[in-house]
């Protein structure tokens, strides 16, 4: 149930953003379960090309902290 709730929320938000911007958004996911969520998003694909731009980014938070640190 939790996996479907997570992927459903992602698909719904991606669909909303797609309608507003008239283009499919990039969906960045990370964390230990990112591959599982990624695979579920690819299976679900309820909204056509909305979920075609899913990217797994390893260490996303650490990369963000590094960038913040390098800017200061």
PDB file of N, CA, C and O in Angstrom:
ATOM      1  N   UNK A   1       0.792  -1.195   0.000  1.00  0.00           N
ATOM      2  CA  UNK A   1       0.000   0.000   0.000  1.00  0.00           C
ATOM      3  C   UNK A   1       0.838   1.265   0.000  1.00  0.00           C
ATOM      4  O   UNK A   1       0.514   2.231  -0.683  1.00  0.00           O
ATOM      5  N   UNK A   2       1.920   1.250   0.773  1.00  0.00           N
ATOM      6  CA  UNK A   2       2.758   2.448   0.877  1.00  0.00           C
ATOM      7  C   UNK A   2       3.420   2.778  -0.454  1.00  0.00           C
ATOM      8  O   UNK A   2       3.476   3.942  -0.853  1.00  0.00           O
ATOM      9  N   UNK A   3       3.897   1.765  -1.142  1.00  0.00           N
ATOM     10  CA  UNK A   3       4.554   1.983  -2.437  1.00  0.00           C
ATOM     11  C   UNK A   3       3.578   2.606  -3.436  1.00  0.00           C
ATOM     12  O   UNK A   3       3.934   3.546  -4.155  1.00  0.00           O
ATOM     13  N   UNK A   4       2.362   2.117  -3.443  1.00  0.00           N
ATOM     14  CA  UNK A   4       1.369   2.685  -4.347  1.00  0.00           C
ATOM     15  C   UNK A   4       1.006   4.117  -3.957  1.00  0.00           C
ATOM     16  O   UNK A   4       0.760   4.959  -4.825  1.00  0.00           O
ATOM     17  N   UNK A   5       0.981   4.402  -2.666  1.00  0.00           N
ATOM     18  CA  UNK A   5       0.694   5.764  -2.208  1.00  0.00           C
ATOM     19  C   UNK A   5       1.804   6.724  -2.647  1.00  0.00           C
ATOM     20  O   UNK A   5       1.522   7.837  -3.109  1.00  0.00           O
ATOM     21  N   UNK A   6       3.044   6.303  -2.504  1.00  0.00           N
ATOM     22  CA  UNK A   6       4.181   7.145  -2.887  1.00  0.00           C
ATOM     23  C   UNK A   6       4.174   7.398  -4.390  1.00  0.00           C
ATOM     24  O   UNK A   6       4.269   8.537  -4.841  1.00  0.00           O
ATOM     25  N   UNK A   7       4.052   6.322  -5.163  1.00  0.00           N
ATOM     26  CA  UNK A   7       4.080   6.489  -6.619  1.00  0.00           C
ATOM     27  C   UNK A   7       2.852   7.251  -7.109  1.00  0.00           C
ATOM     28  O   UNK A   7       2.955   8.051  -8.039  1.00  0.00           O
ATOM     29  N   UNK A   8       1.715   7.028  -6.472  1.00  0.00           N
ATOM     30  CA  UNK A   8       0.514   7.773  -6.845  1.00  0.00           C
ATOM     31  C   UNK A   8       0.675   9.261  -6.619  1.00  0.00           C
ATOM     32  O   UNK A   8       0.270  10.082  -7.452  1.00  0.00           O
ATOM     33  N   UNK A   9       1.269   9.630  -5.496  1.00  0.00           N
ATOM     34  CA  UNK A   9       1.509  11.048  -5.198  1.00  0.00           C
ATOM     35  C   UNK A   9       2.475  11.659  -6.209  1.00  0.00           C
ATOM     36  O   UNK A   9       2.277  12.790  -6.675  1.00  0.00           O
ATOM     37  N   UNK A  10       3.497  10.918  -6.570  1.00  0.00           N
ATOM     38  CA  UNK A  10       4.481  11.419  -7.548  1.00  0.00           C
ATOM     39  C   UNK A  10       3.818  11.611  -8.905  1.00  0.00           C
ATOM     40  O   UNK A  10       3.995  12.646  -9.559  1.00  0.00           O
ATOM     41  N   UNK A  11       3.046  10.621  -9.340  1.00  0.00           N
ATOM     42  CA  UNK A  11       2.377  10.707 -10.641  1.00  0.00           C
ATOM     43  C   UNK A  11       1.376  11.857 -10.657  1.00  0.00           C
ATOM     44  O   UNK A  11       1.300  12.617 -11.630  1.00  0.00           O
ATOM     45  N   UNK A  12       0.632  12.017  -9.575  1.00  0.00           N
ATOM     46  CA  UNK A  12      -0.360  13.094  -9.511  1.00  0.00           C
ATOM     47  C   UNK A  12       0.315  14.462  -9.574  1.00  0.00           C
ATOM     48  O   UNK A  12      -0.131  15.357 -10.296  1.00  0.00           O
ATOM     49  N   UNK A  13       1.397  14.642  -8.844  1.00  0.00           N
ATOM     50  CA  UNK A  13       2.117  15.915  -8.859  1.00  0.00           C
ATOM     51  C   UNK A  13       2.754  16.160 -10.230  1.00  0.00           C
ATOM     52  O   UNK A  13       2.708  17.283 -10.751  1.00  0.00           O
ATOM     53  N   UNK A  14       3.322  15.117 -10.814  1.00  0.00           N
ATOM     54  CA  UNK A  14       3.930  15.255 -12.140  1.00  0.00           C
ATOM     55  C   UNK A  14       2.874  15.632 -13.175  1.00  0.00           C
ATOM     56  O   UNK A  14       3.120  16.474 -14.045  1.00  0.00           O
ATOM     57  N   UNK A  15       1.707  15.021 -13.079  1.00  0.00           N
ATOM     58  CA  UNK A  15       0.627  15.342 -14.013  1.00  0.00           C
ATOM     59  C   UNK A  15       0.187  16.799 -13.841  1.00  0.00           C
ATOM     60  O   UNK A  15      -0.016  17.512 -14.834  1.00  0.00           O
ATOM     61  N   UNK A  16       0.062  17.252 -12.614  1.00  0.00           N
ATOM     62  CA  UNK A  16      -0.320  18.636 -12.333  1.00  0.00           C
ATOM     63  C   UNK A  16       0.718  19.616 -12.884  1.00  0.00           C
ATOM     64  O   UNK A  16       0.370  20.610 -13.535  1.00  0.00           O
ATOM     65  N   UNK A  17       1.990  19.332 -12.632  1.00  0.00           N
ATOM     66  CA  UNK A  17       3.060  20.195 -13.146  1.00  0.00           C
ATOM     67  C   UNK A  17       3.093  20.192 -14.667  1.00  0.00           C
ATOM     68  O   UNK A  17       3.340  21.216 -15.301  1.00  0.00           O
ATOM     69  N   UNK A  18       2.834  19.037 -15.259  1.00  0.00           N
ATOM     70  CA  UNK A  18       2.826  18.915 -16.714  1.00  0.00           C
ATOM     71  C   UNK A  18       1.726  19.765 -17.326  1.00  0.00           C
ATOM     72  O   UNK A  18       1.935  20.426 -18.346  1.00  0.00           O
ATOM     73  N   UNK A  19       0.567  19.768 -16.708  1.00  0.00           N
ATOM     74  CA  UNK A  19      -0.531  20.586 -17.210  1.00  0.00           C
ATOM     75  C   UNK A  19      -0.230  22.074 -17.092  1.00  0.00           C
ATOM     76  O   UNK A  19      -0.549  22.846 -17.989  1.00  0.00           O
ATOM     77  N   UNK A  20       0.397  22.467 -15.992  1.00  0.00           N
ATOM     78  CA  UNK A  20       0.702  23.884 -15.774  1.00  0.00           C
ATOM     79  C   UNK A  20       1.797  24.388 -16.707  1.00  0.00           C
ATOM     80  O   UNK A  20       1.726  25.499 -17.211  1.00  0.00           O
ATOM     81  N   UNK A  21       2.822  23.574 -16.916  1.00  0.00           N
ATOM     82  CA  UNK A  21       3.976  24.030 -17.688  1.00  0.00           C
ATOM     83  C   UNK A  21       3.944  23.594 -19.150  1.00  0.00           C
ATOM     84  O   UNK A  21       4.799  23.986 -19.934  1.00  0.00           O
ATOM     85  N   UNK A  22       2.988  22.740 -19.503  1.00  0.00           N
ATOM     86  CA  UNK A  22       2.857  22.226 -20.872  1.00  0.00           C
ATOM     87  C   UNK A  22       4.047  21.382 -21.316  1.00  0.00           C
ATOM     88  O   UNK A  22       4.343  21.266 -22.493  1.00  0.00           O
ATOM     89  N   UNK A  23       4.761  20.807 -20.347  1.00  0.00           N
ATOM     90  CA  UNK A  23       5.846  19.871 -20.645  1.00  0.00           C
ATOM     91  C   UNK A  23       6.013  18.930 -19.463  1.00  0.00           C
ATOM     92  O   UNK A  23       5.663  19.272 -18.340  1.00  0.00           O
ATOM     93  N   UNK A  24       6.531  17.756 -19.736  1.00  0.00           N
ATOM     94  CA  UNK A  24       6.717  16.770 -18.670  1.00  0.00           C
ATOM     95  C   UNK A  24       7.856  17.204 -17.758  1.00  0.00           C
ATOM     96  O   UNK A  24       8.931  17.569 -18.242  1.00  0.00           O
ATOM     97  N   UNK A  25       7.644  17.177 -16.438  1.00  0.00           N
ATOM     98  CA  UNK A  25       8.719  17.568 -15.512  1.00  0.00           C
ATOM     99  C   UNK A  25       9.733  16.442 -15.342  1.00  0.00           C
ATOM    100  O   UNK A  25       9.433  15.276 -15.594  1.00  0.00           O
ATOM    101  N   UNK A  26      10.923  16.805 -14.924  1.00  0.00           N
ATOM    102  CA  UNK A  26      11.891  15.802 -14.500  1.00  0.00           C
ATOM    103  C   UNK A  26      11.537  15.392 -13.082  1.00  0.00           C
ATOM    104  O   UNK A  26      11.204  16.234 -12.256  1.00  0.00           O
ATOM    105  N   UNK A  27      11.602  14.115 -12.804  1.00  0.00           N
ATOM    106  CA  UNK A  27      11.320  13.603 -11.473  1.00  0.00           C
ATOM    107  C   UNK A  27      12.617  13.029 -10.931  1.00  0.00           C
ATOM    108  O   UNK A  27      13.142  12.052 -11.455  1.00  0.00           O
ATOM    109  N   UNK A  28      13.159  13.670  -9.896  1.00  0.00           N
ATOM    110  CA  UNK A  28      14.399  13.221  -9.280  1.00  0.00           C
ATOM    111  C   UNK A  28      14.067  12.469  -8.004  1.00  0.00           C
ATOM    112  O   UNK A  28      13.373  12.990  -7.140  1.00  0.00           O
ATOM    113  N   UNK A  29      14.569  11.250  -7.896  1.00  0.00           N
ATOM    114  CA  UNK A  29      14.346  10.468  -6.688  1.00  0.00           C
ATOM    115  C   UNK A  29      15.685   9.965  -6.170  1.00  0.00           C
ATOM    116  O   UNK A  29      16.633   9.794  -6.922  1.00  0.00           O
ATOM    117  N   UNK A  30      15.744   9.775  -4.854  1.00  0.00           N
ATOM    118  CA  UNK A  30      16.959   9.238  -4.264  1.00  0.00           C
ATOM    119  C   UNK A  30      16.617   8.486  -2.997  1.00  0.00           C
ATOM    120  O   UNK A  30      15.478   8.456  -2.559  1.00  0.00           O
ATOM    121  N   UNK A  31      17.593   7.857  -2.429  1.00  0.00           N
ATOM    122  CA  UNK A  31      17.397   7.101  -1.196  1.00  0.00           C
ATOM    123  C   UNK A  31      17.477   5.606  -1.443  1.00  0.00           C
ATOM    124  O   UNK A  31      17.547   5.136  -2.582  1.00  0.00           O
ATOM    125  N   UNK A  32      17.435   4.860  -0.378  1.00  0.00           N
ATOM    126  CA  UNK A  32      17.603   3.420  -0.447  1.00  0.00           C
ATOM    127  C   UNK A  32      16.536   2.702  -1.247  1.00  0.00           C
ATOM    128  O   UNK A  32      16.793   1.670  -1.856  1.00  0.00           O
ATOM    129  N   UNK A  33      15.323   3.245  -1.273  1.00  0.00           N
ATOM    130  CA  UNK A  33      14.240   2.609  -2.018  1.00  0.00           C
ATOM    131  C   UNK A  33      13.996   3.261  -3.381  1.00  0.00           C
ATOM    132  O   UNK A  33      13.004   2.940  -4.033  1.00  0.00           O
ATOM    133  N   UNK A  34      14.879   4.125  -3.806  1.00  0.00           N
ATOM    134  CA  UNK A  34      14.708   4.801  -5.092  1.00  0.00           C
ATOM    135  C   UNK A  34      14.549   3.818  -6.258  1.00  0.00           C
ATOM    136  O   UNK A  34      13.671   4.022  -7.094  1.00  0.00           O
ATOM    137  N   UNK A  35      15.346   2.760  -6.334  1.00  0.00           N
ATOM    138  CA  UNK A  35      15.156   1.816  -7.452  1.00  0.00           C
ATOM    139  C   UNK A  35      13.783   1.139  -7.441  1.00  0.00           C
ATOM    140  O   UNK A  35      13.186   0.918  -8.496  1.00  0.00           O
ATOM    141  N   UNK A  36      13.255   0.857  -6.260  1.00  0.00           N
ATOM    142  CA  UNK A  36      11.939   0.229  -6.153  1.00  0.00           C
ATOM    143  C   UNK A  36      10.865   1.210  -6.615  1.00  0.00           C
ATOM    144  O   UNK A  36       9.955   0.852  -7.379  1.00  0.00           O
ATOM    145  N   UNK A  37      10.970   2.460  -6.174  1.00  0.00           N
ATOM    146  CA  UNK A  37      10.012   3.492  -6.583  1.00  0.00           C
ATOM    147  C   UNK A  37      10.121   3.740  -8.085  1.00  0.00           C
ATOM    148  O   UNK A  37       9.106   3.865  -8.786  1.00  0.00           O
ATOM    149  N   UNK A  38      11.342   3.785  -8.576  1.00  0.00           N
ATOM    150  CA  UNK A  38      11.577   3.982 -10.013  1.00  0.00           C
ATOM    151  C   UNK A  38      10.881   2.889 -10.829  1.00  0.00           C
ATOM    152  O   UNK A  38      10.160   3.184 -11.791  1.00  0.00           O
ATOM    153  N   UNK A  39      11.088   1.646 -10.443  1.00  0.00           N
ATOM    154  CA  UNK A  39      10.473   0.536 -11.167  1.00  0.00           C
ATOM    155  C   UNK A  39       8.953   0.593 -11.101  1.00  0.00           C
ATOM    156  O   UNK A  39       8.268   0.310 -12.088  1.00  0.00           O
ATOM    157  N   UNK A  40       8.416   0.965  -9.956  1.00  0.00           N
ATOM    158  CA  UNK A  40       6.965   1.074  -9.822  1.00  0.00           C
ATOM    159  C   UNK A  40       6.420   2.213 -10.688  1.00  0.00           C
ATOM    160  O   UNK A  40       5.372   2.073 -11.308  1.00  0.00           O
ATOM    161  N   UNK A  41       7.139   3.322 -10.749  1.00  0.00           N
ATOM    162  CA  UNK A  41       6.715   4.425 -11.610  1.00  0.00           C
ATOM    163  C   UNK A  41       6.710   4.006 -13.068  1.00  0.00           C
ATOM    164  O   UNK A  41       5.812   4.371 -13.827  1.00  0.00           O
ATOM    165  N   UNK A  42       7.704   3.239 -13.469  1.00  0.00           N
ATOM    166  CA  UNK A  42       7.774   2.777 -14.853  1.00  0.00           C
ATOM    167  C   UNK A  42       6.625   1.812 -15.155  1.00  0.00           C
ATOM    168  O   UNK A  42       6.078   1.819 -16.245  1.00  0.00           O
ATOM    169  N   UNK A  43       6.253   0.976 -14.183  1.00  0.00           N
ATOM    170  CA  UNK A  43       5.134   0.046 -14.370  1.00  0.00           C
ATOM    171  C   UNK A  43       3.811   0.786 -14.437  1.00  0.00           C
ATOM    172  O   UNK A  43       2.959   0.480 -15.257  1.00  0.00           O
ATOM    173  N   UNK A  44       3.640   1.758 -13.546  1.00  0.00           N
ATOM    174  CA  UNK A  44       2.383   2.482 -13.427  1.00  0.00           C
ATOM    175  C   UNK A  44       2.099   3.277 -14.700  1.00  0.00           C
ATOM    176  O   UNK A  44       1.113   3.063 -15.370  1.00  0.00           O
ATOM    177  N   UNK A  45       2.982   4.199 -14.994  1.00  0.00           N
ATOM    178  CA  UNK A  45       2.915   5.026 -16.202  1.00  0.00           C
ATOM    179  C   UNK A  45       1.483   5.394 -16.583  1.00  0.00           C
ATOM    180  O   UNK A  45       1.077   5.284 -17.731  1.00  0.00           O
ATOM    181  N   UNK A  46       0.707   5.805 -15.604  1.00  0.00           N
ATOM    182  CA  UNK A  46      -0.703   6.125 -15.825  1.00  0.00           C
ATOM    183  C   UNK A  46      -0.908   7.331 -16.718  1.00  0.00           C
ATOM    184  O   UNK A  46      -1.944   7.469 -17.348  1.00  0.00           O
ATOM    185  N   UNK A  47       0.062   8.192 -16.774  1.00  0.00           N
ATOM    186  CA  UNK A  47      -0.144   9.452 -17.485  1.00  0.00           C
ATOM    187  C   UNK A  47       0.761   9.570 -18.710  1.00  0.00           C
ATOM    188  O   UNK A  47       1.144  10.658 -19.101  1.00  0.00           O
ATOM    189  N   UNK A  48       1.110   8.486 -19.317  1.00  0.00           N
ATOM    190  CA  UNK A  48       1.907   8.534 -20.540  1.00  0.00           C
ATOM    191  C   UNK A  48       3.308   9.041 -20.302  1.00  0.00           C
ATOM    192  O   UNK A  48       4.050   8.482 -19.496  1.00  0.00           O
ATOM    193  N   UNK A  49       3.656  10.116 -20.979  1.00  0.00           N
ATOM    194  CA  UNK A  49       5.038  10.601 -20.928  1.00  0.00           C
ATOM    195  C   UNK A  49       5.368  11.396 -19.675  1.00  0.00           C
ATOM    196  O   UNK A  49       6.487  11.840 -19.510  1.00  0.00           O
ATOM    197  N   UNK A  50       4.420  11.579 -18.765  1.00  0.00           N
ATOM    198  CA  UNK A  50       4.692  12.351 -17.552  1.00  0.00           C
ATOM    199  C   UNK A  50       5.771  11.683 -16.711  1.00  0.00           C
ATOM    200  O   UNK A  50       6.603  12.348 -16.114  1.00  0.00           O
ATOM    201  N   UNK A  51       5.779  10.347 -16.667  1.00  0.00           N
ATOM    202  CA  UNK A  51       6.775   9.662 -15.846  1.00  0.00           C
ATOM    203  C   UNK A  51       7.962   9.160 -16.661  1.00  0.00           C
ATOM    204  O   UNK A  51       8.757   8.374 -16.179  1.00  0.00           O
ATOM    205  N   UNK A  52       8.114   9.611 -17.883  1.00  0.00           N
ATOM    206  CA  UNK A  52       9.247   9.170 -18.704  1.00  0.00           C
ATOM    207  C   UNK A  52      10.566   9.796 -18.274  1.00  0.00           C
ATOM    208  O   UNK A  52      11.622   9.323 -18.653  1.00  0.00           O
ATOM    209  N   UNK A  53      10.527  10.865 -17.526  1.00  0.00           N
ATOM    210  CA  UNK A  53      11.738  11.583 -17.154  1.00  0.00           C
ATOM    211  C   UNK A  53      12.074  11.386 -15.675  1.00  0.00           C
ATOM    212  O   UNK A  53      12.322  12.335 -14.960  1.00  0.00           O
ATOM    213  N   UNK A  54      12.068  10.139 -15.250  1.00  0.00           N
ATOM    214  CA  UNK A  54      12.410   9.808 -13.868  1.00  0.00           C
ATOM    215  C   UNK A  54      13.897   9.505 -13.804  1.00  0.00           C
ATOM    216  O   UNK A  54      14.413   8.701 -14.572  1.00  0.00           O
ATOM    217  N   UNK A  55      14.586  10.168 -12.878  1.00  0.00           N
ATOM    218  CA  UNK A  55      16.034  10.018 -12.746  1.00  0.00           C
ATOM    219  C   UNK A  55      16.371   9.712 -11.295  1.00  0.00           C
ATOM    220  O   UNK A  55      15.899  10.399 -10.384  1.00  0.00           O
ATOM    221  N   UNK A  56      17.172   8.685 -11.091  1.00  0.00           N
ATOM    222  CA  UNK A  56      17.683   8.389  -9.752  1.00  0.00           C
ATOM    223  C   UNK A  56      18.988   9.166  -9.579  1.00  0.00           C
ATOM    224  O   UNK A  56      19.897   9.053 -10.401  1.00  0.00           O
ATOM    225  N   UNK A  57      19.066   9.958  -8.522  1.00  0.00           N
ATOM    226  CA  UNK A  57      20.265  10.740  -8.237  1.00  0.00           C
ATOM    227  C   UNK A  57      20.813  10.269  -6.896  1.00  0.00           C
ATOM    228  O   UNK A  57      20.203  10.506  -5.851  1.00  0.00           O
ATOM    229  N   UNK A  58      21.945   9.588  -6.937  1.00  0.00           N
ATOM    230  CA  UNK A  58      22.570   9.123  -5.700  1.00  0.00           C
ATOM    231  C   UNK A  58      23.124  10.303  -4.917  1.00  0.00           C
ATOM    232  O   UNK A  58      23.646  11.261  -5.491  1.00  0.00           O
ATOM    233  N   UNK A  59      22.992  10.240  -3.604  1.00  0.00           N
ATOM    234  CA  UNK A  59      23.553  11.246  -2.694  1.00  0.00           C
ATOM    235  C   UNK A  59      23.061  12.666  -2.999  1.00  0.00           C
ATOM    236  O   UNK A  59      23.820  13.622  -2.898  1.00  0.00           O
ATOM    237  N   UNK A  60      21.802  12.789  -3.344  1.00  0.00           N
ATOM    238  CA  UNK A  60      21.237  14.093  -3.717  1.00  0.00           C
ATOM    239  C   UNK A  60      21.377  15.113  -2.594  1.00  0.00           C
ATOM    240  O   UNK A  60      21.784  16.252  -2.825  1.00  0.00           O
ATOM    241  N   UNK A  61      21.086  14.720  -1.374  1.00  0.00           N
ATOM    242  CA  UNK A  61      21.173  15.648  -0.241  1.00  0.00           C
ATOM    243  C   UNK A  61      22.618  16.060   0.001  1.00  0.00           C
ATOM    244  O   UNK A  61      22.914  17.247   0.198  1.00  0.00           O
ATOM    245  N   UNK A  62      23.525  15.116  -0.047  1.00  0.00           N
ATOM    246  CA  UNK A  62      24.939  15.437   0.171  1.00  0.00           C
ATOM    247  C   UNK A  62      25.468  16.359  -0.920  1.00  0.00           C
ATOM    248  O   UNK A  62      26.237  17.285  -0.648  1.00  0.00           O
ATOM    249  N   UNK A  63      25.059  16.128  -2.156  1.00  0.00           N
ATOM    250  CA  UNK A  63      25.483  17.006  -3.251  1.00  0.00           C
ATOM    251  C   UNK A  63      24.937  18.418  -3.040  1.00  0.00           C
ATOM    252  O   UNK A  63      25.634  19.404  -3.289  1.00  0.00           O
ATOM    253  N   UNK A  64      23.699  18.521  -2.572  1.00  0.00           N
ATOM    254  CA  UNK A  64      23.113  19.822  -2.291  1.00  0.00           C
ATOM    255  C   UNK A  64      23.845  20.547  -1.168  1.00  0.00           C
ATOM    256  O   UNK A  64      24.108  21.745  -1.256  1.00  0.00           O
ATOM    257  N   UNK A  65      24.175  19.805  -0.116  1.00  0.00           N
ATOM    258  CA  UNK A  65      24.927  20.412   0.994  1.00  0.00           C
ATOM    259  C   UNK A  65      26.297  20.872   0.527  1.00  0.00           C
ATOM    260  O   UNK A  65      26.780  21.931   0.944  1.00  0.00           O
ATOM    261  N   UNK A  66      26.942  20.081  -0.318  1.00  0.00           N
ATOM    262  CA  UNK A  66      28.242  20.463  -0.855  1.00  0.00           C
ATOM    263  C   UNK A  66      28.135  21.746  -1.652  1.00  0.00           C
ATOM    264  O   UNK A  66      28.967  22.662  -1.506  1.00  0.00           O
ATOM    265  N   UNK A  67      27.103  21.847  -2.498  1.00  0.00           N
ATOM    266  CA  UNK A  67      26.920  23.068  -3.283  1.00  0.00           C
ATOM    267  C   UNK A  67      26.648  24.273  -2.393  1.00  0.00           C
ATOM    268  O   UNK A  67      27.180  25.362  -2.646  1.00  0.00           O
ATOM    269  N   UNK A  68      25.836  24.096  -1.370  1.00  0.00           N
ATOM    270  CA  UNK A  68      25.580  25.204  -0.439  1.00  0.00           C
ATOM    271  C   UNK A  68      26.859  25.658   0.242  1.00  0.00           C
ATOM    272  O   UNK A  68      27.112  26.849   0.406  1.00  0.00           O
ATOM    273  N   UNK A  69      27.653  24.704   0.649  1.00  0.00           N
ATOM    274  CA  UNK A  69      28.911  25.017   1.326  1.00  0.00           C
ATOM    275  C   UNK A  69      29.871  25.738   0.382  1.00  0.00           C
ATOM    276  O   UNK A  69      30.552  26.686   0.774  1.00  0.00           O
ATOM    277  N   UNK A  70      29.921  25.308  -0.859  1.00  0.00           N
ATOM    278  CA  UNK A  70      30.847  25.919  -1.801  1.00  0.00           C
ATOM    279  C   UNK A  70      30.420  27.328  -2.210  1.00  0.00           C
ATOM    280  O   UNK A  70      31.251  28.118  -2.666  1.00  0.00           O
ATOM    281  N   UNK A  71      29.151  27.657  -2.022  1.00  0.00           N
ATOM    282  CA  UNK A  71      28.677  29.011  -2.342  1.00  0.00           C
ATOM    283  C   UNK A  71      28.977  30.017  -1.246  1.00  0.00           C
ATOM    284  O   UNK A  71      29.011  31.214  -1.489  1.00  0.00           O
ATOM    285  N   UNK A  72      29.218  29.537  -0.032  1.00  0.00           N
ATOM    286  CA  UNK A  72      29.447  30.457   1.084  1.00  0.00           C
ATOM    287  C   UNK A  72      30.901  30.747   1.320  1.00  0.00           C
ATOM    288  O   UNK A  72      31.786  30.229   0.776  1.00  0.00           O
TER     289      UNK A  72
END
